[in-house]
Every structure is written in structure tokens, then in C-alpha cells.
XYZ file of C-alpha atoms in Angstrom:
602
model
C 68.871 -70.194 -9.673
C 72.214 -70.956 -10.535
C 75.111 -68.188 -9.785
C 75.929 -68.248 -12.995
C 72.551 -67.397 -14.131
C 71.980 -64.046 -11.912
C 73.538 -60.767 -11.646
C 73.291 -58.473 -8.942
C 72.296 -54.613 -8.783
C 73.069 -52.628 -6.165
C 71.202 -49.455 -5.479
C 72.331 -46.511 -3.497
C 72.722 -42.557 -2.767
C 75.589 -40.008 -3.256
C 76.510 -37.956 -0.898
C 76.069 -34.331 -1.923
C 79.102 -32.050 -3.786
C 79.456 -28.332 -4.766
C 76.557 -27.015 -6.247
C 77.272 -26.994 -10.286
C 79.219 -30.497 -9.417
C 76.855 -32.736 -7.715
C 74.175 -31.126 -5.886
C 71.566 -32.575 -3.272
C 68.829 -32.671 -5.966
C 71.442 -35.398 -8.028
C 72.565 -37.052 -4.967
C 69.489 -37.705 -3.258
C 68.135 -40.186 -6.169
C 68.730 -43.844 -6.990
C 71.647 -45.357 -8.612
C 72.729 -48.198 -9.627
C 75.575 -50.376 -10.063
C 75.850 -54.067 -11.351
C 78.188 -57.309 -10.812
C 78.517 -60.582 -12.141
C 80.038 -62.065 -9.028
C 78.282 -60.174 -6.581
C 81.877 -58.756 -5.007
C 82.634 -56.140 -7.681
C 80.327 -53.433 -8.584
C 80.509 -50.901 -11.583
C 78.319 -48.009 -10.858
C 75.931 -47.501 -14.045
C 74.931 -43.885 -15.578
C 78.127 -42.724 -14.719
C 77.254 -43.106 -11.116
C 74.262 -40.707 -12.105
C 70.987 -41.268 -10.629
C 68.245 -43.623 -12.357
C 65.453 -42.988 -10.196
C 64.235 -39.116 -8.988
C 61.463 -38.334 -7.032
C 58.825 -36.162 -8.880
C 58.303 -33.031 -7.655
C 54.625 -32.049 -6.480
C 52.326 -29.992 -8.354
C 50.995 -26.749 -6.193
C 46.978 -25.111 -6.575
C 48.950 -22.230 -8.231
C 50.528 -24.663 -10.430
C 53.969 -24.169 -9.348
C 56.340 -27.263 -8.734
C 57.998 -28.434 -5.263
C 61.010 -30.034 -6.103
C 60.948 -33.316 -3.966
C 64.303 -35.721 -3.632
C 64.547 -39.138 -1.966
C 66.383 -41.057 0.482
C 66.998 -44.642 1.644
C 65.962 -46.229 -1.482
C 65.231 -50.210 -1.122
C 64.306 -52.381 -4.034
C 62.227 -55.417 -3.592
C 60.461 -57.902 -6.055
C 57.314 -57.967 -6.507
C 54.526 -60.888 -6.513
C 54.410 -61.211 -10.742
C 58.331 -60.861 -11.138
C 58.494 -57.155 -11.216
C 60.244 -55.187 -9.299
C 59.026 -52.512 -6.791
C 61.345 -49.398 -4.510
C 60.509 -48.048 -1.147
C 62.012 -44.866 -0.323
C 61.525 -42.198 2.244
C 60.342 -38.693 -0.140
C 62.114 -35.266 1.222
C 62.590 -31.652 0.499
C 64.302 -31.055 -2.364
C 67.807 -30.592 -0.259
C 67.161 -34.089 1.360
C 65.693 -32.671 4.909
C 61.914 -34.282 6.484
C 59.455 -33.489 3.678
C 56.081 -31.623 5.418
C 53.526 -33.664 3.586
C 55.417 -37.424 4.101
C 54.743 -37.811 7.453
C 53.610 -41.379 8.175
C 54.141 -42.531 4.882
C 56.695 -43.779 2.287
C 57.344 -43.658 -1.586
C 56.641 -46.387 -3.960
C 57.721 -47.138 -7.354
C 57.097 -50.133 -10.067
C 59.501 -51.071 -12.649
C 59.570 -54.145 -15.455
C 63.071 -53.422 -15.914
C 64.835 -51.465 -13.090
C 65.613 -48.558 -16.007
C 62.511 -47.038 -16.485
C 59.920 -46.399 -12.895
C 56.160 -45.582 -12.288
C 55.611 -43.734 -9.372
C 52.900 -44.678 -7.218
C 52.672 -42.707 -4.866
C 52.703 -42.042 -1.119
C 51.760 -45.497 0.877
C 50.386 -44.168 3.957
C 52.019 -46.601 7.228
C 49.244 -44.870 9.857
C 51.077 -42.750 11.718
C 51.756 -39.365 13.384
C 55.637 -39.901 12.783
C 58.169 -39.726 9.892
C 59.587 -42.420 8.593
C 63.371 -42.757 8.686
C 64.271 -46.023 6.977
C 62.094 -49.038 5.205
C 62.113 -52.185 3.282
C 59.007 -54.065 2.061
C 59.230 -57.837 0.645
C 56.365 -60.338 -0.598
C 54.982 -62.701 1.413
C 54.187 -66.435 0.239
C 52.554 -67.477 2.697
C 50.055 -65.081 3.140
C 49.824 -63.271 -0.004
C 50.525 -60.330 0.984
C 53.567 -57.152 1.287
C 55.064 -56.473 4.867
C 56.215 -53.102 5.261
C 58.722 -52.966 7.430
C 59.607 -49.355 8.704
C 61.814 -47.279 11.733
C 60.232 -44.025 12.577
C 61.701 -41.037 13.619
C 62.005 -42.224 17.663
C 63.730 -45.337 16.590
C 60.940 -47.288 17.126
C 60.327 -50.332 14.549
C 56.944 -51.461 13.042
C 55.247 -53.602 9.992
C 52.388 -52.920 7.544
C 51.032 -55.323 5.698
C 49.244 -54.765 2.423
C 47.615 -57.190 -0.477
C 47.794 -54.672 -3.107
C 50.599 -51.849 -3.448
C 48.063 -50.007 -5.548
C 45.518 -48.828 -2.834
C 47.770 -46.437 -1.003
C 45.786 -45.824 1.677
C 44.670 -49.769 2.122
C 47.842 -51.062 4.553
C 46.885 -52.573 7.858
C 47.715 -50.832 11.649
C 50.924 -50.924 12.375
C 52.103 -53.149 14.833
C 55.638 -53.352 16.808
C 58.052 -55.065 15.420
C 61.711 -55.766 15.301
C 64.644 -54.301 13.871
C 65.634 -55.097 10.256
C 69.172 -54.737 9.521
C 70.984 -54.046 6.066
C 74.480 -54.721 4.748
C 75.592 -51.536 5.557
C 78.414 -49.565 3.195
C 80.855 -52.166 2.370
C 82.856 -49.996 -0.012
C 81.433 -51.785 -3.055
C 81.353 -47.993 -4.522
C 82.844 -44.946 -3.893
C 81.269 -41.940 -1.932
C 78.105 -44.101 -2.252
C 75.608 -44.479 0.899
C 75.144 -47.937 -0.241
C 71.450 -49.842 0.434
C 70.687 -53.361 -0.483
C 71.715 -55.746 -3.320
C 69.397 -57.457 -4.932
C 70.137 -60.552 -7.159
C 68.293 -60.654 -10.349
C 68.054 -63.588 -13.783
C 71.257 -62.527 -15.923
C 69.503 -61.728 -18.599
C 68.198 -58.857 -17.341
C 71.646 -57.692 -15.567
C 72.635 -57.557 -18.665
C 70.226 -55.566 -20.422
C 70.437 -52.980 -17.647
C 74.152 -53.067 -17.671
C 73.462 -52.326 -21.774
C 71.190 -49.844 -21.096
C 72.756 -48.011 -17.889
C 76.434 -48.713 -18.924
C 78.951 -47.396 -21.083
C 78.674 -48.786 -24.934
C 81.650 -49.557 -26.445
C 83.111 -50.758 -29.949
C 84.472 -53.695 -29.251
C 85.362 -55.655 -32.481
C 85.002 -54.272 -36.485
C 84.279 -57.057 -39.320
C 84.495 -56.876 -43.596
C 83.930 -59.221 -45.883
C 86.433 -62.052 -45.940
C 86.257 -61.764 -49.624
C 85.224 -58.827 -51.387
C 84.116 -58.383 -55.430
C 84.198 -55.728 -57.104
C 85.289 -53.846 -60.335
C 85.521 -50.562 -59.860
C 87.011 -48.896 -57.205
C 83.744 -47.283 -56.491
C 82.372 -50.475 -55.998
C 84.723 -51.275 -53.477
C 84.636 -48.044 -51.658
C 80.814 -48.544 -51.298
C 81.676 -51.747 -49.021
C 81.113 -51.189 -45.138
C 83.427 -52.167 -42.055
C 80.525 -53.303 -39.513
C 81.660 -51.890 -35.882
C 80.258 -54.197 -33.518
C 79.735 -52.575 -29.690
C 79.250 -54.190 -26.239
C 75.452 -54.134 -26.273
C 75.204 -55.711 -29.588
C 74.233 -52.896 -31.792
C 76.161 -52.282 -34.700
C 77.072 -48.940 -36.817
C 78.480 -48.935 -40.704
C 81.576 -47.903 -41.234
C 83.644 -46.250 -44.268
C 87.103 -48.202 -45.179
C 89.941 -45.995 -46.593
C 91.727 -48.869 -48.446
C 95.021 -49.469 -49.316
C 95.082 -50.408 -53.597
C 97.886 -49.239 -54.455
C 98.770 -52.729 -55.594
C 95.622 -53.508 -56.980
C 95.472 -53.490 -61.201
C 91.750 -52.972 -61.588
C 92.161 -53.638 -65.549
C 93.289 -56.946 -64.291
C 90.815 -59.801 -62.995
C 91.923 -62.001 -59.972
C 92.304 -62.168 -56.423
C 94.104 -59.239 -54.609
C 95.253 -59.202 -50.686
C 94.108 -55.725 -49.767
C 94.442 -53.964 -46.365
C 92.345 -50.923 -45.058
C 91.272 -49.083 -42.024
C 87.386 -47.948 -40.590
C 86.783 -44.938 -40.516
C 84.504 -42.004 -38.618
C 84.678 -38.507 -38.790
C 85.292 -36.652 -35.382
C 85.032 -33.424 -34.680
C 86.878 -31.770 -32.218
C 85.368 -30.054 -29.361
C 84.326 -27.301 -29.895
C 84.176 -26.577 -33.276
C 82.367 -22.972 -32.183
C 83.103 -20.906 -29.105
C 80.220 -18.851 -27.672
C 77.944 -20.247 -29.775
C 74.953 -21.801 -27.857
C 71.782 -23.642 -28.864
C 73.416 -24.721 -32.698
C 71.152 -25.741 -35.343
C 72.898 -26.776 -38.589
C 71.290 -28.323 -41.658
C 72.030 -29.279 -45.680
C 70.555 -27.245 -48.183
C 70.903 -26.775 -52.110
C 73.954 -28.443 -52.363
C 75.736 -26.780 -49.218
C 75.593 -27.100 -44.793
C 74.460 -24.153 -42.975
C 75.312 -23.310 -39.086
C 73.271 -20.864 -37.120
C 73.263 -20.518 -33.281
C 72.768 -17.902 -30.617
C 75.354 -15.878 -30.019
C 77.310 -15.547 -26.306
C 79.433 -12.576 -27.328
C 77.040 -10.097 -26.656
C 75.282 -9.189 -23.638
C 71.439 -9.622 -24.427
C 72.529 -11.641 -27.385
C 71.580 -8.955 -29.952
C 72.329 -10.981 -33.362
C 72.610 -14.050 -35.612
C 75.163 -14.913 -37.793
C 74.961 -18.323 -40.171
C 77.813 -19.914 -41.914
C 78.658 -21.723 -44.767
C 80.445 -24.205 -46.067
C 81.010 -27.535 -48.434
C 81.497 -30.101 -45.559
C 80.223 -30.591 -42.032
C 83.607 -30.018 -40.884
C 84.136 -26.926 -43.012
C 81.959 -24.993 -40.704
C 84.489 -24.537 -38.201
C 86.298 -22.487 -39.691
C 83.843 -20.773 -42.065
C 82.915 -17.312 -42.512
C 80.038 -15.448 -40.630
C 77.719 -13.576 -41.877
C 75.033 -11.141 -40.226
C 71.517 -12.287 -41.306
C 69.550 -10.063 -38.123
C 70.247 -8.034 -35.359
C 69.243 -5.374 -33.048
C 69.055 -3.158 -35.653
C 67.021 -4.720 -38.540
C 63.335 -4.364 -37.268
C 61.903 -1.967 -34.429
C 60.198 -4.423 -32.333
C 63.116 -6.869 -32.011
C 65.622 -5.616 -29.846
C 67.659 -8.216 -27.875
C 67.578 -12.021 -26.503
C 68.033 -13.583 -30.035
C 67.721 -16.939 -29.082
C 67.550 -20.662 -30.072
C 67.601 -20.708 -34.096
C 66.398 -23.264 -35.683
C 66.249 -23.850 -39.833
C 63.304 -26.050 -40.877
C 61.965 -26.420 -44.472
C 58.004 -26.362 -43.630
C 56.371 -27.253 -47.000
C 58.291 -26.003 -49.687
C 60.126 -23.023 -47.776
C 62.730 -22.148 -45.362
C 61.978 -21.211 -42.683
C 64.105 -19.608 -39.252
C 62.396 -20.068 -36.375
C 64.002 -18.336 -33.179
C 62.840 -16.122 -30.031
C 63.339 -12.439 -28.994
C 62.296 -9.878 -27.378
C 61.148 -5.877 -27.579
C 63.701 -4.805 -25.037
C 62.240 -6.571 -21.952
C 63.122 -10.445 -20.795
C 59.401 -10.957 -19.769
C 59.107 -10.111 -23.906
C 60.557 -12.905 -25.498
C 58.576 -14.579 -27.993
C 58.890 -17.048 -30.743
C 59.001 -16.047 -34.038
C 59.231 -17.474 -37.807
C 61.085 -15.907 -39.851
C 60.840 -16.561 -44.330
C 63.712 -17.433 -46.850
C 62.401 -15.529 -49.791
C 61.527 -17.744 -52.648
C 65.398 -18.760 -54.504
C 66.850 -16.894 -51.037
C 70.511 -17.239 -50.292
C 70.515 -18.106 -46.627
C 73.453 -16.360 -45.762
C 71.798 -12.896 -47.383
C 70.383 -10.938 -44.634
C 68.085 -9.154 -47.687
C 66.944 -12.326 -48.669
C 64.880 -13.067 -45.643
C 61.422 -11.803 -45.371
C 59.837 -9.988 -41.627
C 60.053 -11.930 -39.050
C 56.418 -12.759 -38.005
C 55.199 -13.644 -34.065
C 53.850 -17.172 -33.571
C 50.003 -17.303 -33.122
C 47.207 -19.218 -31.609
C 44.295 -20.345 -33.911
C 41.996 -17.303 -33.091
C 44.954 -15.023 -33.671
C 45.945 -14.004 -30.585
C 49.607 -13.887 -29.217
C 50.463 -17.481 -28.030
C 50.893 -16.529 -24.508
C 50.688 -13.455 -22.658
C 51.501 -14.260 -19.042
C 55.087 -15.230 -19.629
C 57.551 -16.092 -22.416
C 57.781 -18.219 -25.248
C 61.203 -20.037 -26.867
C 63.120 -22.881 -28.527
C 60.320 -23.672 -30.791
C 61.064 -26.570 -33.299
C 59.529 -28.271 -36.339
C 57.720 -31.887 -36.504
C 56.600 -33.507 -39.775
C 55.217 -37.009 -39.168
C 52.783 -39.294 -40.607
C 51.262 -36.743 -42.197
C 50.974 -34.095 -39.226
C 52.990 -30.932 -38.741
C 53.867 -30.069 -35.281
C 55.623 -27.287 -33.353
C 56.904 -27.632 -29.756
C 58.014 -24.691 -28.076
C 58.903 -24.287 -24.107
C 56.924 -21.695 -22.084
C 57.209 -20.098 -19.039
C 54.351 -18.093 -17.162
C 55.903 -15.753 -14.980
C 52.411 -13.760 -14.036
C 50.608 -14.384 -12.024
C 53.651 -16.688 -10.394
C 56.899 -18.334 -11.873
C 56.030 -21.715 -12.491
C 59.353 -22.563 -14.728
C 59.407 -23.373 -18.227
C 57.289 -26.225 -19.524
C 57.043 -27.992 -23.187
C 53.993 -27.619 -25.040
C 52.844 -29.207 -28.552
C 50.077 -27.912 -31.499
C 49.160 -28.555 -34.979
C 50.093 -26.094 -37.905
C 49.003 -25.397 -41.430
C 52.278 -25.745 -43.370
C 51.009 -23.091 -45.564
C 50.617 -20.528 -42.430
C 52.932 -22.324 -40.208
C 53.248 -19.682 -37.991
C 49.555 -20.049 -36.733
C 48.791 -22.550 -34.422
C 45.283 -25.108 -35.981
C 45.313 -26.450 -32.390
C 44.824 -25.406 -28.779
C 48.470 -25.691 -27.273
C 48.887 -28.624 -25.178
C 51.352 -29.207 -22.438
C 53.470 -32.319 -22.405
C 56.304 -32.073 -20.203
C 57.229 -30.448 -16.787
C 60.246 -30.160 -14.877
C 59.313 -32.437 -12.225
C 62.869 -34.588 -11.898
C 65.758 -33.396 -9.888
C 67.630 -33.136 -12.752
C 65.533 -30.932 -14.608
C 64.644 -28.154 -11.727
C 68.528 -28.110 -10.357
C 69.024 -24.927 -9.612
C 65.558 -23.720 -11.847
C 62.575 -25.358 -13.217
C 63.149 -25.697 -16.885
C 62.174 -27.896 -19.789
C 63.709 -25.792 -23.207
C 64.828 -26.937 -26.083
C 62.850 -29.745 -28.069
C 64.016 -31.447 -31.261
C 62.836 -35.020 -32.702
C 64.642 -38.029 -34.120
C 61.996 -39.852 -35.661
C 62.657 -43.520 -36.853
C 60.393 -46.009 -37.578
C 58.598 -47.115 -34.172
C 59.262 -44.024 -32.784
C 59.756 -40.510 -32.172
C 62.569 -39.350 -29.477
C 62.207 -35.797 -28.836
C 65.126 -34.355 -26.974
C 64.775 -31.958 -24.138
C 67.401 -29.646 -22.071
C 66.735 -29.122 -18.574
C 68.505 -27.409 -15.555
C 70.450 -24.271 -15.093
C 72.194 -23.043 -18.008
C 75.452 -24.107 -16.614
C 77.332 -26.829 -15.772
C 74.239 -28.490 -14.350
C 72.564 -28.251 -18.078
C 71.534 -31.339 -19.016
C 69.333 -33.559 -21.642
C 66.267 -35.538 -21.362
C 64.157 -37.831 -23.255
C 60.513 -38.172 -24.074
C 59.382 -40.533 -26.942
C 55.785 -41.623 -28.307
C 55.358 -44.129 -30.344
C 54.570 -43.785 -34.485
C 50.805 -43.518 -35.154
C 49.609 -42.042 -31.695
C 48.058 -39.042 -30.561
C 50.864 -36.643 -29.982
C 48.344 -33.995 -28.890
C 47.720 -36.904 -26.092
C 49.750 -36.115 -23.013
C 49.480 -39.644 -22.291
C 51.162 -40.575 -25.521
C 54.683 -39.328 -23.994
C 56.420 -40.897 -22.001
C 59.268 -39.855 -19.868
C 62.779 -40.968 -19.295
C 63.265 -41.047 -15.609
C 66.814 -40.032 -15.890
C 68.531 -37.707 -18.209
C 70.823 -39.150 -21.411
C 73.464 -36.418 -21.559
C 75.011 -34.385 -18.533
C 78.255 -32.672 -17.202
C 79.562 -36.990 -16.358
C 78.812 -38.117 -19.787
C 81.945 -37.285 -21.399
C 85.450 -35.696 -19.984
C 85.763 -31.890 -20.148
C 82.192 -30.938 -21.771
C 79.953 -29.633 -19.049
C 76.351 -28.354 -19.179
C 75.800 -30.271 -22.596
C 72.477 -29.402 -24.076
C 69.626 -27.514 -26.268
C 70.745 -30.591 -29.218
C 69.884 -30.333 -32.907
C 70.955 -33.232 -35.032
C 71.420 -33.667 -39.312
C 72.473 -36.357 -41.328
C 75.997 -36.319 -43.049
C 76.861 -37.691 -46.612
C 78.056 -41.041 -44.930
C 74.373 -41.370 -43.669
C 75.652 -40.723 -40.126
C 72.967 -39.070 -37.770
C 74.683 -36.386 -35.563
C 74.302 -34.420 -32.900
C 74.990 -30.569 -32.799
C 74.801 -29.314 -28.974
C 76.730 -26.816 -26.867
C 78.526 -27.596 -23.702
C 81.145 -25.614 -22.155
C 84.705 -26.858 -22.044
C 85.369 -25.588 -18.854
C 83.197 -25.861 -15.661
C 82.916 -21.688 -16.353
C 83.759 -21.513 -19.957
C 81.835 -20.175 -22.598
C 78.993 -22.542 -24.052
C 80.278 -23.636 -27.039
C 79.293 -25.895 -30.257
C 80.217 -29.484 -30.654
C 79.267 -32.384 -33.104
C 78.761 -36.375 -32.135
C 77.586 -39.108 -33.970
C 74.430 -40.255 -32.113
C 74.681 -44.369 -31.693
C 71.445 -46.327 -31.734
C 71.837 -48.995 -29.295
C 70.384 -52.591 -29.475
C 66.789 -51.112 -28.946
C 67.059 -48.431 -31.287
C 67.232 -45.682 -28.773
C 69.384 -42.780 -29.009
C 73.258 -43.090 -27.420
C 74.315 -39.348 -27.390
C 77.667 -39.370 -24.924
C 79.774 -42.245 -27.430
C 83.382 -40.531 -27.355
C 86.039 -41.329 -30.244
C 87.629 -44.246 -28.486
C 84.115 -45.523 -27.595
C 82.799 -45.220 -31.125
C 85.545 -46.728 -33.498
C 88.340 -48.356 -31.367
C 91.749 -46.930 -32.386
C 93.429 -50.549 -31.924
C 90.379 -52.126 -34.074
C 90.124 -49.916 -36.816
C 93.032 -51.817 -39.182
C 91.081 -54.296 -41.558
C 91.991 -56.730 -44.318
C 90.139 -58.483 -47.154
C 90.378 -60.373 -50.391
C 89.356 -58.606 -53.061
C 87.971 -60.128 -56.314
C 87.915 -58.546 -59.722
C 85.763 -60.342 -62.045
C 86.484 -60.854 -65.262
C 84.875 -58.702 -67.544
């Protein structure tokens, strides 16, 4: 090929940082940076990892966090593209169960990975470094590896498949690499390899940061009312292609609309921001529109044990800020809920309202999710208007789990099916962190599971289990190929962080197999200046038809978690952009537009 037909990826390592910064469980992954020229590399992700080992599921069903090191990619015989890595402990030291062996992975697309497993090289030692490539000539893949003594030896193998189907090793000798040539910073750099263009540049879409880079209107515009013309869209046109609809504030001051012609008109795009944070110590925010007005309810950080909710009210999105609170439940409203009011969520299920949140007796082991009525012709922001708050159930009746605690529960309706998804965490008869689980409901008895529950997603990346094994905090964005269910993972701290699983319209969503799972998370403490530990998202639609996303991040590396708002951006494939900052979404230099505008005669 042609130079000007490839790109070139780079994949590397970080070294290690502070704990809450960038810890061994972050650093020890894949990344990725791309060039055009193969001299100067951008680091993709935000020099965040792509590629995590998974973590290894125990007989007592606990988790082993697992991290990687050495990662080499390599294509494969039908154009794909394969990585060898050495698996460790989670901190990066020799991993117990990876002696004589190494990791593999398959990917179509270097963004998303299959991991297949541990290839087993036949032998006694660890290995410290390898590279495999595809052999022509005899059909087959050489694994080339260094163990532990130095010493230097090849596998070969016809299918990477059959783990446990590579030949004897034999001596061989040493393979070099390029070494760290500085191409990026603090990186313990591996190999470049050169791939067609047009896939450099879908990664460098997918991996990179999306930017507006040009806004169009109509050359010429008719219309005879200024409602028509305010009804007209600026188009903002972004790096990767996709494109977002934009409301023009114009300038008609010399416009006579009793007067048909042609008129020279100026105006400028226009988004609304919201400034971060619109709520301090306010923490997994739900908002949504109902009977005419918006509605904000999250748990609340200024108590110790969280022992309330307030909701607010207001006219406009942005109106919440500064709206009034009022007390809908606390500590003192029912006996049996006493502290750790957590995670509300507002979701019309059938033809009511419905608050769905978690809490607890008195104990932390307690916590369980509950649903919680809007009286028929209920004010929301009426305490008295709300009926008891009633415990989630399983079909037969029985408390939905027992041996642990249940939380974040959220609301699916979709092609005809109603959904929860909740996360759970067994603590008895060991911890085994907090997983995501999925069941059918009747939305007549909503809070009464028609299914067995069935688990979905585990903390198994680095990124999820930093610091504690958690999956928390589902909630969908359904379109019309898909459905993207958020997740938060992580400590609940700067390290918080958000995930992706996504199943496709139609399938079995009480399928495991019909989720799949972005290897990397979308939304972390590098995604946008000053907002760490971003998470536990909620997202509703404004009047402009704008899809946002209401999260909490704190805007200090200790601060309080706090509310913010972002558009979300839906990038070329449709899949959700949550990090685009103000600059990013609507280019201050770009927003000034012109058009003629027409006036018919009437």
C-alpha cells in the first residue's frame, strides 16, 4: 500500500500515578494513539486505556482483578487483527495462574476486543515479553516469547482458537522492538503497526476527540412568518462526520415581514450550556418533564447516611438550578426506612408516576430498592401526595435478595416489554461486588418482578473494580437499532467512571448473550477538565429536542459530588458521545451565520 493510504496505531502502557489519578489497574491496559505520517502520534481516549484484561471468576464467585502488560498487536490471517500480552495481578506483578502462557485477544476494528484466552507456550516459566505474526509460508502463527531467565523461544500454532494446540517450544533468537522513542508521553511504548486509512480513521473517530468543526444554513431561506423562520436549523457539522441541529437567534430587525422580497439577514447557532454544577452535593440526579413542568430529584450528600429527598421545580431545564426544594421523604416519614436514601429515579410505568429509589432500616447490609406511587392527579413536589413506599419483589413474592443489597434500579419500556435493572451486591456468604441484573414486570404491579432476575454485567475491567468491584447505576437510551444502557463503575470518587453495554432492538434482553460490553469506559475523571468521578447518568429530552445527560461529578479531585447537565452527541454510528464540552459542541468562532431570506408574496 501506498503511504498515503495507511495510518499507523501505536499501542502502549502508562506508567502508574497516585491512586484516585491513575492507578496500576488504568495503567496496566492498552492504549492507543494514531498518526498519519507515522512520526507524530496523538494518544486516543484521552490517553485512557482501550483494552483491560478481564478479571477471573472464583468457585465462590468472587472476581480477581487481572491487568496486563507488554501488549503487542499483530494481524491476523483474514485481515483482523489479534494482541498478545503477558496477564498479571491486578497491580501489574507475575500473575499465579499465567505461568507458561500468554493472553490473546481478536478485534475487527482495534476499538472493541474478544478475549480468548490464555495460549498455553509449554512451559514451567513465566513469560516476560512476546510478539506473534502470521506466517505465509506455512500457514501458520509463530509465537515468539522471552521467559523469565532471558531465554528466547517460538510456538507455532494453525489456529489461535485451540489454546492449548501450540507446538513445543523450541530455542530461538531474540526479537527486538522499537523501544520508547518518545512518540508519547509517560508511555512504555510497544510496537506500531500500520493499518488501510480507512480504518485509522474510523478509530481516530471513534477513540478521538469529536469536534464541531464547520456550521451550515440555507443559502436562501423562505419564509413568512417569523415563526417560520425561527423553525429553520443551523446544521453543526463535527470531525467524525456526524451532525447535530442547531437553533439560530436571528438578527430581523431590518426585516418588514408585511413586505415580500429578499432580505440579507445575519444570525448566530445556538446551544444551551449549563454550567457545572448546577447542584452541589447532589449525587445520582434524575430529572424529567411532567404536566407542563421539569422535575429534579437526587440523593442528597449533606447528610451523613443520606436521610432525605428533596425534588425541585421549575419552568425550564435551566430553572432548576436555582429552584426551590422541597422535602418529599425522609428519615422520619415511615418506620422501616431510616437512612441511605439513594439513587432516585422518576419513571411513568403505565399511566403513573412512579419514584423508584433504595434505603435501608438502619443497617447498610439493609438497603433495598423500593417503588414508591404519585397518587392519582399528585403534585410531585407534595410529600402527602405520594403513596407508601413498597419493597421490590420477586415473582413468588419473596424479597428480591436476601444475601446482600439491592440499588439504582431503573425503568425499561421497549418493544412492548417492561424491564427493570437494578445492581446487586451479595455480601453473605462473601463480597462479591455489585453486579447488574435485568427482569420483566407487570406495569400494573411494577414492583413485582414476572421473571427470574438475570445477571448481565460484572465488574470484570480494570476500570470498573478500581479500588472496588462495582457495576451501579443503569439507565437506557434507546434509539432505533439499539438500546445503550449506561453503567457507573469504580470507587465513588475520583476514579468513578461510566460504561457501556448495548443490545440490539428485537433481542432477548433476558439473554446475557444479547449484551455486549464496551471494553473501555465512555466517561471518566480525563474526559473533561475539572469534573472528576463523573457518573450514575440519567438523561431527558429538552424542548429543542436535545437529548441530555444529567450526572454528578465532583469539581474538585475531593469536592462534593455534584449535578451537571451535557448534551449527549451521537456520533457517525449513532452511539452515544457523553464528554462533548462547549467549545467542542458549537465552536465559539463558527457560531455567526448569514442567509437570504425570502418572503413570499402573499
Amino acid at each position: 500500500m501506498k503511504r498515503t493510504e495507511t495510518a499507523f496505531i501505536l499501542c502502549y502502557t502508562r506508567t502508574a500515578q497516585e491512586s484516585e489519578v491513575y492507578s496500576e489497574k488504568l495503567a496496566y491496559s492498552m492504549h492507543l494513539a494514531y498518526s498519519e505520517d507515522g512520526t507524530s502520534y496523538t494518544p486516543l481516549n484521552d490517553n485512557s486505556g482501550v483494552l483491560f484484561a478481564k478479571a477471573v471468576s472464583n468457585e465462590n464467585e468472587t472476581l480477581t482483578a487481572k491487568s496486563l502488560k507488554n501488549p503487542y498487536i499483530f494481524e491476523l490471517k483474514d485481515g483482523n487483527y489479534g494482541v498478545i500480552a503477558q496477564r498479571t495481578e491486578a497491580d501489574g506483578s507475575k500473575d499465579q495462574e499465567s505461568v507458561g502462557s500468554v493472553l490473546l485477544f481478536r478485534s475487527s476494528n482495534l476499538i472493541h476486543y474478544e478475549e480468548l484466552g490464555q495460549l498455553n507456550v509449554k512451559s514451567d516459566s513465566y513469560v516476560e515479553d512476546a510478539i506473534c505474526y502470521y506466517e505465509q509460508e506455512r500457514s501458520v502463527y509463530v509465537i515468539h516469547w522471552r521467559d523469565e531467565d532471558g531465554q528466547y523461544y517460538k510456538n507455532t500454532i494453525d489456529d489461535l482458537n485451540l489454546l492449548d494446540h501450540a507446538t513445543p517450544p523450541v530455542k530461538a533468537e531474540a526479537f527486538q522492538l522499537q523501544g520508547n522513542k518518545g512518540l508519547v508521553k509517560d508511555a512504555n511504548e510497544r510496537n506500531v503497526i500500520e493499518i488501510p486509512q480507512k480504518l485509522g480513521t474510523t478509530i481516530k473517530n471513534k477513540l478521538g476527540r469529536i469536534y464541531n468543526h464547520s456550521v451550515h444554513v440555507p443559502k436562501v431561506i423562505e419564509a413568512a412568518s417569523l415563526i417560520e423562520l425561527e423553525n429553520i436549523r443551523a446544521t453543526a457539522i463535527y470531525s467524525d462526520g456526524s451532525t447535530a441541529n442547531k437553533k439560530v437567534k436571528w438578527d430581523t430587525s431590518a426585516v418588514d415581514w408585511e413586505r415580500a422580497g429578499s432580505y440579507e439577514i445575519k444570525g448566530e447557532a445556538y446551544q444551551q450550556f449549563y454550567r457545572f454544577p448546577i447542584a452541589s452535593h447532589r449525587a445520582d440526579p434524575c430529572m424529567m418533564y411532567f404536566q407542563g413542568s421539569y422535575y429534579f430529584i437526587a440523593t442528597d450528600d449533606t447528610t451523613a447516611g443520606n436521610l432525605r429527598f428533596f425534588v425541585r421545580k421549575a419552568d425550564t431545564i435551566d430553572g432548576i438550578e436555582h429552584a426551590e426544594e422541597h422535602l418529599i421523604l425522609d428519615q422520619n416519614s415511615y418506620p422501616e426506612l431510616k437512612m441511605f436514601f439513594w439513587a432516585p429515579e422518576f419513571h411513568i410505568i403505565g399511566d403513573d408516576l412512579y419514584l423508584l429509589f433504595a434505603c435501608s432500616s438502619g443497617e447498610f447490609v439493609d438497603i433495598r430498592s423500593q417503588m414508591m406511587k404519585l397518587k392519582p392527579g399528585g403534585e410531585p413536589i407534595k410529600a402527602e401526595d405520594w403513596e407508601k413506599p413498597i419493597p421490590v419483589i420477586k415473582n413468588d413474592g419473596s424479597p428480591l435478595f436476601t444475601d446482600g443489597i439491592t440499588l439504582d434500579m431503573t425503568y425499561v419500556e421497549v418493544d412492548g416489554g417492561h424491564y427493570v435493572l437494578w445492581a446487586q451486591r451479595q455480601f453473605k456468604p462473601v463480597d462479591t461486588g455489585s453486579w447488574l441484573y435485568i427482569a420483566t414486570i407487570d406495569p400494573i404491579k411494577p414492583w413485582q418482578l414476572t421473571s427470574d432476575p438475570v445477571l448481565i454485567s460484572k465488574p470484570e475491567y480494570g476500570w470498573a473494580n478500581n479500588h472496588t468491584f462495582v457495576d451501579e447505576g443503569p439507565y437506557a437510551i434507546i434509539d432505533q437499532n439499539y438500546i445503550y444502557m449506561t453503567l457507573s463503575s469504580a470507587l465513588v470518587n475520583a476514579t468513578y467512571c461510566v460504561g457501556m453495554l448495548r443490545a440490539a432492538r428485537g433481542a432477548n434482553l433476558l439473554d446475557p448473550a444479547s449484551w455486549i460490553k464496551w471494553n473501555y469506559p465512555l466517561l471518566t475523571s480525563r474526559s473533561v477538565e475539572g469534573e472528576f468521578g463523573p457518573g450514575h447518568n440519567s438523561y431527558i429530552e429538552d424542548r429543542e429536542g436535545n437529548l441530555l445527560n444529567v450526572y454528578h461529578a465532583r469539581p474538585g479531585l475531593n469536592a462534593p459530588r455534584s449535578t451537571g447537565i451535557r448534551r449527549v452527541h451521537f456520533d457517525i454510528d449513532g452511539e452515544p458521545v457523553l464528554y462533548l464540552t462547549e467549545e467542542e459542541d458549537l465552536n465559539p468562532e463558527l457560531r455567526s451565520v448569514a442567509s437570504t431570506l425570502v418572503i413570499p408574496e402573499r
